[in-house]
CSV table of C-alpha atoms and ligand atoms in Angstrom, one decimal:
chain,number,residue,atom,x,y,z
U,1,MET,CA,-36.9,7.2,17.4
U,2,LYS,CA,-32.9,7.5,16.5
U,3,ARG,CA,-31.8,7.3,13.9
U,4,ALA,CA,-28.4,6.0,13.2
U,5,THR,CA,-25.7,8.0,11.6
U,6,ILE,CA,-25.1,6.9,7.8
U,7,ILE,CA,-21.1,7.8,7.5
U,8,THR,CA,-19.4,8.2,4.2
U,9,ALA,CA,-16.9,9.9,2.2
U,10,ALA,CA,-18.8,12.3,1.2
U,11,ALA,CA,-16.9,15.3,3.9
U,12,LEU,CA,-14.0,14.2,2.1
U,13,ILE,CA,-14.3,15.1,-1.2
U,14,PRO,CA,-12.6,17.9,-2.2
U,15,PRO,CA,-13.7,21.1,-3.6
U,16,HIS,CA,-13.5,21.0,-7.6
U,17,PRO,CA,-12.1,18.0,-8.0
U,18,SER,CA,-9.1,16.4,-10.3
U,19,LEU,CA,-8.1,12.2,-10.2
U,20,GLN,CA,-5.1,14.1,-8.3
U,21,THR,CA,-7.3,15.8,-5.6
U,22,LEU,CA,-8.7,12.8,-4.6
U,23,ARG,CA,-6.3,10.3,-4.6
U,24,LYS,CA,-4.7,12.3,-2.4
U,25,ALA,CA,-7.7,13.2,0.0
U,26,ALA,CA,-8.8,9.1,-0.3
U,27,ALA,CA,-5.0,8.3,0.9
U,28,ASN,CA,-7.2,9.5,4.2
U,29,CYS,CA,-10.3,8.2,4.3
U,30,ARG,CA,-12.6,7.0,7.8
U,31,ALA,CA,-15.2,6.8,6.7
U,32,CYS,CA,-15.6,3.1,7.1
U,33,ASP,CA,-12.8,0.6,9.3
U,34,LEU,CA,-11.4,-1.4,6.1
U,35,TRP,CA,-8.9,1.5,6.6
U,36,LYS,CA,-8.1,-1.0,9.5
U,37,SER,CA,-7.0,-4.1,8.0
U,38,GLY,CA,-5.8,-3.1,4.9
U,39,THR,CA,-2.2,-1.7,3.8
U,40,GLN,CA,-3.6,1.4,2.2
U,41,THR,CA,-6.3,2.9,0.1
U,42,VAL,CA,-6.3,1.6,-3.8
U,43,PHE,CA,-7.6,4.3,-5.5
U,44,GLY,CA,-8.4,4.3,-9.2
U,45,GLU,CA,-5.9,5.0,-12.4
U,46,GLY,CA,-6.0,5.9,-15.4
U,47,SER,CA,-6.8,9.2,-18.0
U,48,PRO,CA,-9.2,11.8,-16.5
U,49,GLN,CA,-10.1,11.8,-20.5
U,50,ALA,CA,-10.9,8.0,-20.2
U,51,ARG,CA,-13.9,7.3,-22.4
U,52,VAL,CA,-13.9,3.8,-20.7
U,53,MET,CA,-14.3,3.5,-16.9
U,54,PHE,CA,-14.0,0.1,-15.6
U,55,VAL,CA,-15.4,-1.4,-11.9
U,56,GLY,CA,-14.7,-3.9,-9.5
U,57,GLU,CA,-15.4,-4.8,-6.0
U,58,GLN,CA,-12.7,-3.7,-4.0
U,59,PRO,CA,-8.9,-3.9,-4.8
U,60,GLY,CA,-7.4,-8.0,-3.9
U,61,ASP,CA,-4.1,-9.0,-2.0
U,62,ARG,CA,-1.6,-8.1,-4.8
U,63,GLU,CA,-3.7,-4.4,-5.1
U,64,ASP,CA,-3.7,-3.7,-1.5
U,65,LEU,CA,0.1,-4.8,-1.4
U,66,ALA,CA,1.0,-2.4,-4.8
U,67,GLY,CA,-1.8,0.4,-4.1
U,68,ARG,CA,-2.9,-0.2,-7.3
U,69,PRO,CA,-6.2,-1.3,-9.1
U,70,PHE,CA,-6.0,-4.9,-11.2
U,71,VAL,CA,-2.6,-5.8,-10.6
U,72,GLY,CA,-3.3,-8.8,-9.3
U,73,PRO,CA,-4.2,-12.3,-11.0
U,74,ALA,CA,-7.4,-10.8,-11.9
U,75,GLY,CA,-6.2,-7.7,-13.5
U,76,LYS,CA,-3.4,-10.7,-15.7
U,77,LEU,CA,-7.1,-11.4,-17.0
U,78,LEU,CA,-8.8,-8.6,-17.9
U,79,ASP,CA,-5.8,-7.4,-19.5
U,80,GLN,CA,-5.6,-10.6,-21.8
U,81,ALA,CA,-9.1,-10.0,-22.7
U,82,LEU,CA,-8.6,-6.4,-23.3
U,83,ALA,CA,-5.2,-6.6,-25.5
U,84,GLN,CA,-7.6,-10.0,-27.7
U,85,VAL,CA,-10.0,-6.7,-29.0
U,86,GLY,CA,-7.6,-4.6,-29.8
U,87,VAL,CA,-8.7,-2.1,-26.6
U,88,ASP,CA,-4.7,-0.7,-24.3
U,89,ARG,CA,-5.4,-0.6,-20.5
U,90,ASN,CA,-3.4,2.4,-21.0
U,91,VAL,CA,-7.0,4.5,-22.3
U,92,VAL,CA,-9.1,3.2,-20.0
U,93,TYR,CA,-10.2,4.0,-16.5
U,94,LEU,CA,-9.9,1.6,-13.7
U,95,THR,CA,-11.4,1.6,-10.5
U,96,ASN,CA,-13.8,0.4,-7.6
U,97,VAL,CA,-16.8,0.4,-5.8
U,98,VAL,CA,-14.7,-0.4,-2.4
U,99,LYS,CA,-10.6,0.9,-2.4
U,100,HIS,CA,-10.2,-1.2,0.2
U,101,PHE,CA,-9.3,-4.7,0.6
U,102,LYS,CA,-11.5,-6.6,3.0
U,103,TRP,CA,-10.2,-9.9,3.9
U,104,VAL,CA,-10.1,-12.6,5.8
U,105,PRO,CA,-6.8,-15.2,7.2
U,106,ASP,CA,-6.9,-19.0,6.0
U,107,ALA,CA,-7.0,-21.1,8.3
U,108,ARG,CA,-3.4,-21.8,8.8
U,109,GLY,CA,-3.5,-17.7,9.1
U,110,LYS,CA,-0.8,-17.7,6.2
U,111,ARG,CA,-3.1,-16.3,3.3
U,112,ARG,CA,-5.4,-13.3,3.0
U,113,ILE,CA,-8.8,-14.5,1.7
U,114,HIS,CA,-10.8,-11.8,0.0
U,115,LYS,CA,-13.9,-11.4,1.5
U,116,LYS,CA,-17.1,-9.3,0.4
U,117,PRO,CA,-17.8,-6.3,1.2
U,118,ARG,CA,-20.7,-5.4,3.0
U,119,TYR,CA,-23.5,-2.7,1.7
U,120,SER,CA,-22.6,0.1,4.3
U,121,GLU,CA,-18.9,-0.1,3.6
U,122,ILE,CA,-19.8,-0.3,0.4
U,123,ASN,CA,-22.5,3.1,0.6
U,124,ALA,CA,-19.1,4.6,2.8
U,125,CYS,CA,-16.9,4.4,0.0
U,126,ARG,CA,-19.0,5.3,-2.8
U,127,PRO,CA,-18.5,9.1,-3.1
U,128,TRP,CA,-15.0,8.6,-4.0
U,129,LEU,CA,-16.6,6.3,-7.1
U,130,ASP,CA,-19.1,9.0,-7.6
U,131,ALA,CA,-16.4,11.9,-8.0
U,132,GLU,CA,-14.7,9.5,-10.0
U,133,LEU,CA,-17.0,9.6,-12.4
U,134,ALA,CA,-18.0,13.7,-12.0
U,135,VAL,CA,-13.9,14.3,-13.1
U,136,VAL,CA,-13.4,11.6,-15.7
U,137,LYS,CA,-17.1,11.5,-17.6
U,138,PRO,CA,-16.3,7.8,-19.5
U,139,GLN,CA,-18.9,7.5,-22.4
U,140,ILE,CA,-19.0,3.7,-21.7
U,141,LEU,CA,-19.3,2.6,-17.9
U,142,VAL,CA,-18.6,-1.3,-17.1
U,143,CYS,CA,-19.1,-2.7,-14.0
U,144,LEU,CA,-17.0,-5.4,-13.3
U,145,GLY,CA,-19.6,-8.8,-11.0
U,146,ALA,CA,-22.4,-9.1,-9.0
U,147,THR,CA,-21.1,-5.8,-7.0
U,148,ALA,CA,-20.0,-3.1,-9.0
U,149,ALA,CA,-23.7,-4.1,-10.7
U,150,GLN,CA,-25.9,-4.3,-8.4
U,151,ALA,CA,-23.7,-0.9,-6.6
U,152,LEU,CA,-24.7,0.8,-8.8
U,153,LEU,CA,-27.3,-0.7,-11.3
U,154,GLY,CA,-30.1,-1.3,-8.4
U,155,LYS,CA,-29.4,-4.4,-6.0
U,156,ASP,CA,-31.8,-6.5,-8.5
U,157,PHE,CA,-29.2,-6.1,-11.3
U,158,SER,CA,-28.6,-9.9,-12.2
U,159,VAL,CA,-25.3,-10.2,-14.2
U,160,SER,CA,-25.9,-13.2,-15.0
U,161,ARG,CA,-29.2,-11.9,-17.0
U,162,ARG,CA,-28.4,-9.4,-18.5
U,163,ARG,CA,-24.3,-9.2,-18.9
U,164,GLY,CA,-23.5,-7.5,-22.7
U,165,GLU,CA,-26.6,-6.2,-22.5
U,166,LEU,CA,-26.9,-2.2,-22.9
U,167,VAL,CA,-28.2,-0.8,-19.7
U,168,GLU,CA,-30.6,2.5,-19.5
U,169,SER,CA,-28.2,4.5,-16.9
U,170,GLY,CA,-27.5,8.6,-16.2
U,171,LEU,CA,-24.1,7.2,-14.6
U,172,ALA,CA,-23.1,7.1,-18.6
U,173,PRO,CA,-24.0,7.3,-22.4
U,174,TYR,CA,-23.2,3.6,-22.4
U,175,VAL,CA,-23.6,1.6,-19.5
U,176,MET,CA,-23.1,-2.4,-19.5
U,177,ALA,CA,-22.2,-4.7,-16.7
U,178,THR,CA,-20.6,-8.4,-17.3
U,179,VAL,CA,-19.0,-10.7,-15.1
U,180,HIS,CA,-15.8,-10.0,-12.9
U,181,PRO,CA,-12.6,-11.6,-14.9
U,182,SER,CA,-12.2,-13.6,-10.9
U,183,SER,CA,-15.2,-15.6,-11.7
U,184,ILE,CA,-12.7,-16.6,-14.8
U,185,LEU,CA,-10.0,-17.7,-12.9
U,186,ARG,CA,-12.7,-19.9,-10.5
U,187,ALA,CA,-13.9,-22.2,-13.1
U,188,ILE,CA,-13.6,-25.6,-13.2
U,189,ASP,CA,-11.9,-26.9,-15.3
U,190,HIS,CA,-9.6,-26.0,-18.6
U,191,GLU,CA,-12.9,-26.5,-21.2
U,192,SER,CA,-15.1,-24.4,-19.3
U,193,ARG,CA,-12.3,-21.5,-18.2
U,194,ARG,CA,-12.2,-21.6,-21.9
U,195,LEU,CA,-15.6,-20.9,-22.9
U,196,GLN,CA,-16.0,-18.3,-19.8
U,197,MET,CA,-13.3,-16.8,-21.0
U,198,GLU,CA,-14.5,-16.1,-24.9
U,199,SER,CA,-18.3,-15.2,-22.9
U,200,PHE,CA,-16.2,-12.3,-21.7
U,201,VAL,CA,-14.1,-11.9,-24.8
U,202,ALA,CA,-16.9,-10.9,-26.6
U,203,ASP,CA,-18.7,-8.5,-23.7
U,204,LEU,CA,-15.6,-6.7,-24.1
U,205,ARG,CA,-16.1,-6.9,-28.3
U,206,LYS,CA,-18.8,-4.5,-27.6
U,207,VAL,CA,-17.5,-1.9,-25.4
U,208,ALA,CA,-14.6,-1.8,-28.1
U,209,GLN,CA,-17.0,-1.2,-30.9
U,210,LEU,CA,-18.7,1.5,-28.5
U,211,LEU,CA,-15.5,3.2,-28.0
U,212,HIS,CA,-14.5,3.1,-31.6
U,213,LYS,CA,-18.1,5.0,-32.1
U,214,SER,CA,-17.6,7.8,-29.4
U,215,ARG,CA,-14.2,8.1,-30.6
U,216,LYS,CA,-15.4,8.7,-34.5
U,217,ALA,CA,-18.4,11.1,-33.0
U,218,ALA,CA,-16.0,13.2,-31.0
V,1,URA,N1,-11.5,-7.2,-8.3
V,1,URA,C1,-11.4,-6.4,-8.3
V,1,URA,O1,-12.6,-6.4,-8.0
V,1,URA,N2,-10.3,-5.2,-8.3
V,1,URA,C2,-8.9,-5.2,-7.8
V,1,URA,O2,-8.9,-4.3,-8.1
V,1,URA,C3,-8.4,-6.9,-8.3
V,1,URA,C4,-9.6,-7.5,-8.4
């Protein structure tokens, strides 16, 4: 039986990569078809010495245009939650499992609506994330939402059941999953949004405590 060729970005990873050389190489990535509809590759952002890495699903509309992760509404909400637990965005590394925006036009063809990436697209993009992890070596890895959690922790991982829990993983000394900030933006009313934000902040507070602990141990 003939096997299908699995294309990934693996061959594009530069030798002895740094975040700079990775970002440059990722700008030309065509490992899956999303480069055709996205404006540009949105690579991760932050210090190579960051102790915390947050991984989301994929850039959104604003991120696609700006070329930076988490700068749209979900990013603003993440910034607010980080501020509430006393973690400066500048000390974290932010990235996504997929580095191009996947979208479909809305009914009027005016807005670009986010579309969940396929397994093959996540898989094609994975070498970039693995390389980011290898360069940054975060002490704490936080998966934001089911796409990131299932890509990194296994396809059966349930964020609703295991959010805020420390998970055994070889990816970093401390690994946790929580909800994606965009799920809070979709809350049906003000009260449920307030409650969801409270739970999100409680999860991030654990991250802040781990960060504090890892700084003391260093
Ligand atoms: N959602 C994500 O998962 N990542 C971003 O960068 C923005 C929104």
